[in-house]
CSV table of N, CA and C in Angstrom, one decimal:
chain,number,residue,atom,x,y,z
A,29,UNK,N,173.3,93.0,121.8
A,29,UNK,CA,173.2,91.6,122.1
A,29,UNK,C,171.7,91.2,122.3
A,30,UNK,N,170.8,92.3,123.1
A,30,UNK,CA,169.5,91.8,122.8
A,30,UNK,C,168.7,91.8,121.4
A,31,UNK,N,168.9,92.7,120.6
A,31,UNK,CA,168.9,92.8,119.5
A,31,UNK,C,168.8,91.3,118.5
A,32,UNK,N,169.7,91.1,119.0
A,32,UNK,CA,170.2,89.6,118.2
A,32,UNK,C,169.3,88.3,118.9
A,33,UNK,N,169.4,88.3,120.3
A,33,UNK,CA,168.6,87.3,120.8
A,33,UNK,C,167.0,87.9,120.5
A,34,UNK,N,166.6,88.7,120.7
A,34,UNK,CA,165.3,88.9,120.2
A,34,UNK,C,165.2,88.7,118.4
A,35,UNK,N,165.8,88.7,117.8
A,35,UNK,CA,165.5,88.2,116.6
A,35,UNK,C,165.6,86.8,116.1
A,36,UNK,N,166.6,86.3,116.8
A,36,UNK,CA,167.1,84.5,116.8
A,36,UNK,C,165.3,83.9,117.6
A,37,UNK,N,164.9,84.5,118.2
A,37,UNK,CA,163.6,83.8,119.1
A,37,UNK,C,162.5,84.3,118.3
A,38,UNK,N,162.7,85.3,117.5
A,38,UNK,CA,161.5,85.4,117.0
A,38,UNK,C,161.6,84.6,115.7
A,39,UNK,N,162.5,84.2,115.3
A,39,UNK,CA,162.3,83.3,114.1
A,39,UNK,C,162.1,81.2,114.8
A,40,UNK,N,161.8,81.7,116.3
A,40,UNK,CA,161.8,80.3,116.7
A,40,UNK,C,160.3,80.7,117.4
A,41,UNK,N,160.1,81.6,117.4
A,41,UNK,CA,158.4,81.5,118.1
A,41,UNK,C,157.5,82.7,117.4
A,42,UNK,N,156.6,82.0,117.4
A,42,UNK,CA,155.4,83.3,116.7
A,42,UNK,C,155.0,84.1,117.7
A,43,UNK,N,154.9,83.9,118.7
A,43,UNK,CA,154.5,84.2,119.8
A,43,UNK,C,155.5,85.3,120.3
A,44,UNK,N,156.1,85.6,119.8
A,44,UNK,CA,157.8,86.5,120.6
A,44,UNK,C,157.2,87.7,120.9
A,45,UNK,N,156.5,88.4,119.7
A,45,UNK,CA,155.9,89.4,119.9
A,45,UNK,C,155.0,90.0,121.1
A,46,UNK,N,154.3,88.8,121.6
A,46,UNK,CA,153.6,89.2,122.4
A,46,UNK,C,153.7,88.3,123.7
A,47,UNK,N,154.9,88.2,124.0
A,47,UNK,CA,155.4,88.2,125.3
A,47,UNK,C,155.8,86.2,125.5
A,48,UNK,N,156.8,85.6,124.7
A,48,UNK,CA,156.7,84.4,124.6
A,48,UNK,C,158.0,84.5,125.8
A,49,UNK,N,158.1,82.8,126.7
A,49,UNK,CA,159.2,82.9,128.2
A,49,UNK,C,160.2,82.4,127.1
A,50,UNK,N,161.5,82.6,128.2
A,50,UNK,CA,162.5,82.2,128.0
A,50,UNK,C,162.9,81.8,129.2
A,51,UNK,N,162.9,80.2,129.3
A,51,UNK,CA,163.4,79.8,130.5
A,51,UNK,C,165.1,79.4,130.8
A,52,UNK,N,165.9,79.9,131.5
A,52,UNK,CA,166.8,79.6,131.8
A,52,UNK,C,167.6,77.7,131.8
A,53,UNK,N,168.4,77.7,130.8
A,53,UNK,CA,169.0,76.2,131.2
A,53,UNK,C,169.0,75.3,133.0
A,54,UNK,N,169.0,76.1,133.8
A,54,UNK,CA,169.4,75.9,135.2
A,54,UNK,C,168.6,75.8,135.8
A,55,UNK,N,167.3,76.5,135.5
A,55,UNK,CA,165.8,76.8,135.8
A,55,UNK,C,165.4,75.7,135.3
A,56,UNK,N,165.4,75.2,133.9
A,56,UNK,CA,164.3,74.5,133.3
A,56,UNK,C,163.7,73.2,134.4
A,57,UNK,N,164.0,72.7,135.1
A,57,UNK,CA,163.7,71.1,135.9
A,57,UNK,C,162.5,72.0,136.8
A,58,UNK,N,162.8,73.0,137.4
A,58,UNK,CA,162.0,73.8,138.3
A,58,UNK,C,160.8,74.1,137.4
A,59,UNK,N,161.2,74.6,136.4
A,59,UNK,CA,160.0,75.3,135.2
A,59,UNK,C,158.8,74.2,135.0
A,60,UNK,N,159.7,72.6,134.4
A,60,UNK,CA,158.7,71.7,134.4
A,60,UNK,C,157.9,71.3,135.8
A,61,UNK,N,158.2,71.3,136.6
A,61,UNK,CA,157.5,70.8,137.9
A,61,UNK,C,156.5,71.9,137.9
A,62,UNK,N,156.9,73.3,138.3
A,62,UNK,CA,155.7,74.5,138.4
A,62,UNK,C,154.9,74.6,136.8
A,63,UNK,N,155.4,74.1,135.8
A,63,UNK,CA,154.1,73.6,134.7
A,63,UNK,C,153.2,72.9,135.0
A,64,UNK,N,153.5,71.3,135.8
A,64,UNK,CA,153.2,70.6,135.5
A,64,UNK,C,151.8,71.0,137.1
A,65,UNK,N,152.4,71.7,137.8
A,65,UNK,CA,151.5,72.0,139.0
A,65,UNK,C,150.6,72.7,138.5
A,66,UNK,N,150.4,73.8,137.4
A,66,UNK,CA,149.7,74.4,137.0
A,66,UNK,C,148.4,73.9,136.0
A,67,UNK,N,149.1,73.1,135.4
A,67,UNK,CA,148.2,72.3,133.9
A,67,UNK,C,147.7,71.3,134.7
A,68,UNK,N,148.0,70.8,135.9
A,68,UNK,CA,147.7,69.2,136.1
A,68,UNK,C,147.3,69.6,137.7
A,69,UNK,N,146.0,68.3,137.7
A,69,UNK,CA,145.4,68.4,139.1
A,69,UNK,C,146.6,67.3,140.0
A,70,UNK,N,147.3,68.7,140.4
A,70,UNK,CA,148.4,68.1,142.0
A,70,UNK,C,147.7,68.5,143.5
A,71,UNK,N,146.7,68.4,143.3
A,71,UNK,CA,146.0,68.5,144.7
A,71,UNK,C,146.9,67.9,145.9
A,72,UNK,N,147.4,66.3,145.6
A,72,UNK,CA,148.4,65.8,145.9
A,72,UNK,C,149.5,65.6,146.2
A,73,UNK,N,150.5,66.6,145.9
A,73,UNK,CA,151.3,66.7,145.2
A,73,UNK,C,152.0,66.3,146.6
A,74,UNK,N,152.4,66.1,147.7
A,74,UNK,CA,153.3,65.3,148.2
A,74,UNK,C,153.0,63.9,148.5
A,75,UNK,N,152.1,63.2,148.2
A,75,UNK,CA,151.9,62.2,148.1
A,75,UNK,C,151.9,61.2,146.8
A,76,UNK,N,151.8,59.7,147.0
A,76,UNK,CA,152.3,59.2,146.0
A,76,UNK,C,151.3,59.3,144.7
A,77,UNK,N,151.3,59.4,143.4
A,77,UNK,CA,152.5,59.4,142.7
A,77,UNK,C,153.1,60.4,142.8
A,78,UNK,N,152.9,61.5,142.8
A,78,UNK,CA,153.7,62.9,142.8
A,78,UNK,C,154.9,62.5,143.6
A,79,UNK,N,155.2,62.3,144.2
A,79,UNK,CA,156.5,62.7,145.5
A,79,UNK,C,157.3,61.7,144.9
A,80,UNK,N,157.2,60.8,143.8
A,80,UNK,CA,157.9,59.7,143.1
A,80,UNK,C,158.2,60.2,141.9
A,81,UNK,N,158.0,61.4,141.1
A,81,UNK,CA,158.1,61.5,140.0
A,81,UNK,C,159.8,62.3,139.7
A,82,UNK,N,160.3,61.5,138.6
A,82,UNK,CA,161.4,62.2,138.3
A,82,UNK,C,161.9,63.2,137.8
A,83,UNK,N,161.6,64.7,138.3
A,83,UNK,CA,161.3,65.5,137.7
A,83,UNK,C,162.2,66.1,136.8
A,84,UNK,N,163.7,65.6,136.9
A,84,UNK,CA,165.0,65.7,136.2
A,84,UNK,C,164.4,64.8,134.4
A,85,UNK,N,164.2,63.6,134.8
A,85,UNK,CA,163.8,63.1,133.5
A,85,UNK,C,162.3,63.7,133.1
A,86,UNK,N,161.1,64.1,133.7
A,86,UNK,CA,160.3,64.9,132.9
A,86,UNK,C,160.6,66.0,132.0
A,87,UNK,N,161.8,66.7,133.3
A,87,UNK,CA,162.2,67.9,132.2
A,87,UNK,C,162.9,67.8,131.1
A,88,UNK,N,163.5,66.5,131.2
A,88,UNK,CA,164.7,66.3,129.7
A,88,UNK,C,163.3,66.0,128.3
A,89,UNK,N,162.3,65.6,129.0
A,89,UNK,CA,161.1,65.2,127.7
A,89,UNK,C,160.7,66.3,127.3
A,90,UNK,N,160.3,67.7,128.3
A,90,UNK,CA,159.6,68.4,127.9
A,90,UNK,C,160.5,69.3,127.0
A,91,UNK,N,161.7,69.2,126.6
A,91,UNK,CA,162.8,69.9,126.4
A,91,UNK,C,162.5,69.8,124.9
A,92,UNK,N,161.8,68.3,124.3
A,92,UNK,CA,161.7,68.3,123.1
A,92,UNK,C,160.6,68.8,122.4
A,93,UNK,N,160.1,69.7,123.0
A,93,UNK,CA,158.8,70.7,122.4
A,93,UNK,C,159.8,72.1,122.4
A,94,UNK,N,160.8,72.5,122.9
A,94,UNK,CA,161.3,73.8,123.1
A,94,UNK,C,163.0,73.6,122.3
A,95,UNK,N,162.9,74.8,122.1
A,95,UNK,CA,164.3,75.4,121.4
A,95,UNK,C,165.9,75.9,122.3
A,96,UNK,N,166.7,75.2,122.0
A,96,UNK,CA,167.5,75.8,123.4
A,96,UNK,C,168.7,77.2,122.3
A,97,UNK,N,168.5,78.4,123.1
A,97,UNK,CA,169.0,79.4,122.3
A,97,UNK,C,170.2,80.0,123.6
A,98,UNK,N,171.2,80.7,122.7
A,98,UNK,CA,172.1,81.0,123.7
A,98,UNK,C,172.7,82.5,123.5
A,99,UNK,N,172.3,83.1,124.9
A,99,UNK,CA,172.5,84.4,125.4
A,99,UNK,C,173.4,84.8,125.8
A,100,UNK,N,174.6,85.4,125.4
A,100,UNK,CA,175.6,86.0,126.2
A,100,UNK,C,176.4,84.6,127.0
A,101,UNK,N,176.4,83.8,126.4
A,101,UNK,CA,176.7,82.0,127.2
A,101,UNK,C,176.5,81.5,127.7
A,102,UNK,N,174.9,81.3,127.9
A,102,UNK,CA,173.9,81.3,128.9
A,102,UNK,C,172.8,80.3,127.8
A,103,UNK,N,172.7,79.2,128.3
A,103,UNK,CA,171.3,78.7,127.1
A,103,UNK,C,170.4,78.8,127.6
A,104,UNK,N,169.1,78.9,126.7
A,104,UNK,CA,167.9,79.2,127.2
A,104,UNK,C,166.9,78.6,126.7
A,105,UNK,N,165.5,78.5,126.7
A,105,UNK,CA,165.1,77.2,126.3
A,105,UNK,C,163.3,78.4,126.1
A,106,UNK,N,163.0,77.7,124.5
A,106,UNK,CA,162.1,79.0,124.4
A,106,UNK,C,160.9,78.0,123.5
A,107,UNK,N,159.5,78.3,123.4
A,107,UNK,CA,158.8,77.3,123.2
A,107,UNK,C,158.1,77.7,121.4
């Protein structure tokens, strides 16, 4: 089974080889907020605008740069 998911993701990322994520379906809302803390000055981050941001609808946007693949019946979401 990994076998197979490792080859299905490497025809979806170049990057597979050397260590590309696979974020869990269930994860992903969590994944975009800890991105977006990372790439983006949240110095702020419980204050307004941050503490207003929808992070359910960020994550459905960021979903359309990524691949959703599925593991053992499990989707996963791979960049």
């Amino acid at each position: 089974i990994l076998k197979a998911l490792a080859a299905e993701c490497k025809d979806y990322s170049a990057d597979w080889d050397c260590g590309e994520t696979l974020v869990r379906d269930s994860y992903f809302q969590d994944y975009a907020q800890e991105l977006a803390e990372n790439c983006c000055d949240m110095s702020s981050v419980g204050q307004w605008p941050y503490r207003c941001i929808d992070w359910e609808q960020a994550a459905e946007e960021l979903k359309m740069d990524y691949t959703c693949v599925d593991f053992d019946g499990v989707e996963y979401w791979i960049r």
